[in-house]
Amino acid sequence: LRGESLDRAEERLVSMCEERARMLQEQFGVTVNHVHALAILISTFHYEKFPSAIDQETFAKYTGRTSFERLLLNGVAFAQRVFHHEREMFESQQGWIMNTMKRELAPPQIEYAPVIFSQDTVSYLAHIDMMSGEEDRENILRARTTGKAVLTNPFRLLGSNHLGVVLTFAVYRPDLPDDASVEQRVEATIGYLGGAFDVESLVENLLSKLAGNQDIVVNVYDVTNASEAMVLYGPPSLDDQVPLLHVSMLDFGDPFRKHEMRCRYREKP
Ligand code: WA2
């Protein structure tokens, strides 16, 4: 550690780790808030207006021009709630047939969540029933019962195959009261707005700009289940064999999930 005292080295590690955790949490928070506002925009301009004031072109243009507000997301998309009895009508009106995340024809289900609007950067989501993916489906169900931002487990994203997490907000009919019950929420759900935090490339990009980045190794974990932490960012590592390790708490805004950042010094040859 360049001959500095152990105390000084530890102090420096703590401050670099806390700085990174604060920055990441801040960027997550800004992004989540902006996606929340987009969900309200869809509720207002797609459902309160007849005919809808939003179509794919308008959505792509607006979300593209506001992407600076969502630096850690690779894009946003809107999936509409469609019941089985509405499927035939929906598909003929749209002029396309929904498919699954595996690019197959969507088999019959009670309900679906096909993407009808997508930012250009995630155009590969168009026409996919997001309920056909396990992580996305869990998010959709939890988003609509809570009315809050929800995050998935870390998993490999469609398109990039990068490690990341998906953020989902339910979009409700505009008349839903603030104090609605769970049943009222589910009933008033008209779709889902969300996107993926591409942690593998966008967090890398964020951290690479900070001083001291060469000196330390940063990991982010989902520690919701304390006995089996899941890597969300950084190289696999055996933290218990490291002499100096600092753990910084992270709050990404989903109270159901726990995340933390662990920092250590890079091994010097
Ligand atoms: N967005 C981007 N890449 C993904 C993904 C996703 N979901 N799922 C797997 N790879 C439209 O919850 C609604 C976005 C899901 C929203």
PDB file of N, CA, C and O and ligand atoms in Angstrom, residues 74 77-79 101 115 122 124-125 130 136 139-140 155-158 166-169 192-196, ligand 1:
ATOM      1  N   ASN A  74     -30.596   1.425 -19.814  1.00  0.00           N
ATOM      2  CA  ASN A  74     -30.282   1.327 -21.241  1.00  0.00           C
ATOM      3  C   ASN A  74     -31.462   1.744 -22.121  1.00  0.00           C
ATOM      4  O   ASN A  74     -31.348   1.780 -23.339  1.00  0.00           O
ATOM      5  N   ALA A  77     -39.415   1.216 -21.688  1.00  0.00           N
ATOM      6  CA  ALA A  77     -40.464   0.691 -22.551  1.00  0.00           C
ATOM      7  C   ALA A  77     -41.763   0.636 -21.763  1.00  0.00           C
ATOM      8  O   ALA A  77     -41.753   0.626 -20.520  1.00  0.00           O
ATOM      9  N   PHE A  78     -42.871   0.610 -22.502  1.00  0.00           N
ATOM     10  CA  PHE A  78     -44.188   0.487 -21.869  1.00  0.00           C
ATOM     11  C   PHE A  78     -44.874  -0.777 -22.372  1.00  0.00           C
ATOM     12  O   PHE A  78     -45.016  -0.985 -23.583  1.00  0.00           O
ATOM     13  N   ALA A  79     -45.280  -1.616 -21.409  1.00  0.00           N
ATOM     14  CA  ALA A  79     -45.993  -2.852 -21.733  1.00  0.00           C
ATOM     15  C   ALA A  79     -47.445  -2.688 -21.303  1.00  0.00           C
ATOM     16  O   ALA A  79     -47.712  -2.263 -20.173  1.00  0.00           O
ATOM     17  N   MET A 101     -40.184 -13.883 -24.587  1.00  0.00           N
ATOM     18  CA  MET A 101     -38.779 -13.462 -24.489  1.00  0.00           C
ATOM     19  C   MET A 101     -37.865 -14.392 -25.266  1.00  0.00           C
ATOM     20  O   MET A 101     -36.768 -14.001 -25.651  1.00  0.00           O
ATOM     21  N   VAL A 115     -45.082  -5.315 -24.988  1.00  0.00           N
ATOM     22  CA  VAL A 115     -44.496  -3.971 -25.124  1.00  0.00           C
ATOM     23  C   VAL A 115     -45.086  -3.307 -26.366  1.00  0.00           C
ATOM     24  O   VAL A 115     -44.954  -3.827 -27.483  1.00  0.00           O
ATOM     25  N   VAL A 122     -33.893   0.242 -26.950  1.00  0.00           N
ATOM     26  CA  VAL A 122     -34.365  -1.090 -26.535  1.00  0.00           C
ATOM     27  C   VAL A 122     -35.493  -1.571 -27.458  1.00  0.00           C
ATOM     28  O   VAL A 122     -36.436  -2.227 -27.019  1.00  0.00           O
ATOM     29  N   TYR A 124     -35.604  -3.889 -29.339  1.00  0.00           N
ATOM     30  CA  TYR A 124     -35.750  -5.362 -29.346  1.00  0.00           C
ATOM     31  C   TYR A 124     -36.832  -5.841 -28.378  1.00  0.00           C
ATOM     32  O   TYR A 124     -37.221  -7.005 -28.401  1.00  0.00           O
ATOM     33  N   LEU A 125     -37.326  -4.960 -27.506  1.00  0.00           N
ATOM     34  CA  LEU A 125     -38.405  -5.361 -26.586  1.00  0.00           C
ATOM     35  C   LEU A 125     -39.782  -5.303 -27.248  1.00  0.00           C
ATOM     36  O   LEU A 125     -40.749  -5.885 -26.739  1.00  0.00           O
ATOM     37  N   MET A 130     -43.850  -9.263 -21.672  1.00  0.00           N
ATOM     38  CA  MET A 130     -42.851  -9.224 -20.595  1.00  0.00           C
ATOM     39  C   MET A 130     -43.195 -10.200 -19.467  1.00  0.00           C
ATOM     40  O   MET A 130     -42.339 -10.535 -18.660  1.00  0.00           O
ATOM     41  N   ASP A 136     -38.990 -10.473 -15.044  1.00  0.00           N
ATOM     42  CA  ASP A 136     -39.911  -9.395 -15.409  1.00  0.00           C
ATOM     43  C   ASP A 136     -41.317  -9.647 -14.857  1.00  0.00           C
ATOM     44  O   ASP A 136     -41.990  -8.732 -14.400  1.00  0.00           O
ATOM     45  N   ASN A 139     -41.528  -8.892 -11.207  1.00  0.00           N
ATOM     46  CA  ASN A 139     -41.516  -7.437 -11.028  1.00  0.00           C
ATOM     47  C   ASN A 139     -42.892  -6.831 -11.294  1.00  0.00           C
ATOM     48  O   ASN A 139     -43.370  -5.981 -10.540  1.00  0.00           O
ATOM     49  N   ILE A 140     -43.510  -7.255 -12.389  1.00  0.00           N
ATOM     50  CA  ILE A 140     -44.827  -6.748 -12.796  1.00  0.00           C
ATOM     51  C   ILE A 140     -45.848  -7.002 -11.688  1.00  0.00           C
ATOM     52  O   ILE A 140     -46.598  -6.100 -11.292  1.00  0.00           O
ATOM     53  N   PHE A 155     -29.708 -10.312 -13.150  1.00  0.00           N
ATOM     54  CA  PHE A 155     -29.743 -11.364 -14.181  1.00  0.00           C
ATOM     55  C   PHE A 155     -29.200 -10.802 -15.488  1.00  0.00           C
ATOM     56  O   PHE A 155     -28.951  -9.607 -15.601  1.00  0.00           O
ATOM     57  N   ARG A 156     -29.008 -11.685 -16.476  1.00  0.00           N
ATOM     58  CA  ARG A 156     -28.437 -11.261 -17.758  1.00  0.00           C
ATOM     59  C   ARG A 156     -29.545 -10.699 -18.634  1.00  0.00           C
ATOM     60  O   ARG A 156     -30.535 -11.367 -18.903  1.00  0.00           O
ATOM     61  N   LEU A 157     -29.359  -9.445 -19.073  1.00  0.00           N
ATOM     62  CA  LEU A 157     -30.398  -8.727 -19.790  1.00  0.00           C
ATOM     63  C   LEU A 157     -30.497  -9.155 -21.243  1.00  0.00           C
ATOM     64  O   LEU A 157     -29.501  -9.564 -21.855  1.00  0.00           O
ATOM     65  N   LEU A 158     -31.708  -9.006 -21.757  1.00  0.00           N
ATOM     66  CA  LEU A 158     -31.961  -9.217 -23.185  1.00  0.00           C
ATOM     67  C   LEU A 158     -31.140  -8.192 -23.958  1.00  0.00           C
ATOM     68  O   LEU A 158     -30.928  -7.092 -23.492  1.00  0.00           O
ATOM     69  N   VAL A 166     -33.851  -5.108 -13.576  1.00  0.00           N
ATOM     70  CA  VAL A 166     -34.951  -4.395 -14.232  1.00  0.00           C
ATOM     71  C   VAL A 166     -35.736  -3.600 -13.186  1.00  0.00           C
ATOM     72  O   VAL A 166     -35.966  -4.070 -12.069  1.00  0.00           O
ATOM     73  N   LEU A 167     -36.098  -2.381 -13.568  1.00  0.00           N
ATOM     74  CA  LEU A 167     -36.928  -1.491 -12.747  1.00  0.00           C
ATOM     75  C   LEU A 167     -38.328  -1.441 -13.356  1.00  0.00           C
ATOM     76  O   LEU A 167     -38.461  -1.266 -14.570  1.00  0.00           O
ATOM     77  N   THR A 168     -39.356  -1.600 -12.539  1.00  0.00           N
ATOM     78  CA  THR A 168     -40.737  -1.548 -13.047  1.00  0.00           C
ATOM     79  C   THR A 168     -41.618  -0.662 -12.173  1.00  0.00           C
ATOM     80  O   THR A 168     -41.558  -0.738 -10.941  1.00  0.00           O
ATOM     81  N   PHE A 169     -42.447   0.162 -12.824  1.00  0.00           N
ATOM     82  CA  PHE A 169     -43.552   0.873 -12.173  1.00  0.00           C
ATOM     83  C   PHE A 169     -44.846   0.420 -12.828  1.00  0.00           C
ATOM     84  O   PHE A 169     -44.902   0.293 -14.063  1.00  0.00           O
ATOM     85  N   TYR A 192     -47.369  -1.343 -17.595  1.00  0.00           N
ATOM     86  CA  TYR A 192     -46.130  -1.323 -16.803  1.00  0.00           C
ATOM     87  C   TYR A 192     -45.082  -0.526 -17.553  1.00  0.00           C
ATOM     88  O   TYR A 192     -44.889  -0.720 -18.757  1.00  0.00           O
ATOM     89  N   LEU A 193     -44.411   0.349 -16.818  1.00  0.00           N
ATOM     90  CA  LEU A 193     -43.351   1.116 -17.441  1.00  0.00           C
ATOM     91  C   LEU A 193     -42.041   0.773 -16.756  1.00  0.00           C
ATOM     92  O   LEU A 193     -41.989   0.722 -15.516  1.00  0.00           O
ATOM     93  N   GLY A 194     -41.009   0.530 -17.521  1.00  0.00           N
ATOM     94  CA  GLY A 194     -39.750   0.198 -16.879  1.00  0.00           C
ATOM     95  C   GLY A 194     -38.610   0.114 -17.855  1.00  0.00           C
ATOM     96  O   GLY A 194     -38.747   0.441 -19.044  1.00  0.00           O
ATOM     97  N   GLY A 195     -37.493  -0.336 -17.319  1.00  0.00           N
ATOM     98  CA  GLY A 195     -36.292  -0.478 -18.125  1.00  0.00           C
ATOM     99  C   GLY A 195     -35.246  -1.205 -17.322  1.00  0.00           C
ATOM    100  O   GLY A 195     -35.478  -1.579 -16.169  1.00  0.00           O
ATOM    101  N   ALA A 196     -34.098  -1.401 -17.955  1.00  0.00           N
ATOM    102  CA  ALA A 196     -33.055  -2.174 -17.297  1.00  0.00           C
ATOM    103  C   ALA A 196     -31.868  -1.299 -16.909  1.00  0.00           C
ATOM    104  O   ALA A 196     -31.389  -0.497 -17.719  1.00  0.00           O
TER     105      ALA A 196
HETATM  106  N1  WA2 B   1     -35.845  -4.146 -20.250  1.00  0.00           N
HETATM  107  C1  WA2 B   1     -34.649  -4.243 -20.876  1.00  0.00           C
HETATM  108  N2  WA2 B   1     -33.953  -5.361 -20.984  1.00  0.00           N
HETATM  109  C2  WA2 B   1     -34.484  -6.479 -20.432  1.00  0.00           C
HETATM  110  C3  WA2 B   1     -35.719  -6.455 -19.767  1.00  0.00           C
HETATM  111  C4  WA2 B   1     -36.402  -5.231 -19.689  1.00  0.00           C
HETATM  112  N3  WA2 B   1     -37.602  -5.140 -19.068  1.00  0.00           N
HETATM  113  N4  WA2 B   1     -35.956  -7.722 -19.332  1.00  0.00           N
HETATM  114  C5  WA2 B   1     -34.905  -8.496 -19.729  1.00  0.00           C
HETATM  115  N5  WA2 B   1     -34.005  -7.747 -20.398  1.00  0.00           N
HETATM  116  C6  WA2 B   1     -41.133  -2.801 -19.931  1.00  0.00           C
HETATM  117  O1  WA2 B   1     -41.608  -3.983 -16.491  1.00  0.00           O
HETATM  118  C7  WA2 B   1     -41.907  -3.375 -17.696  1.00  0.00           C
HETATM  119  C8  WA2 B   1     -38.379  -3.932 -19.064  1.00  0.00           C
HETATM  120  C9  WA2 B   1     -39.713  -4.222 -18.448  1.00  0.00           C
HETATM  121  C10 WA2 B   1     -40.689  -3.082 -18.518  1.00  0.00           C
END
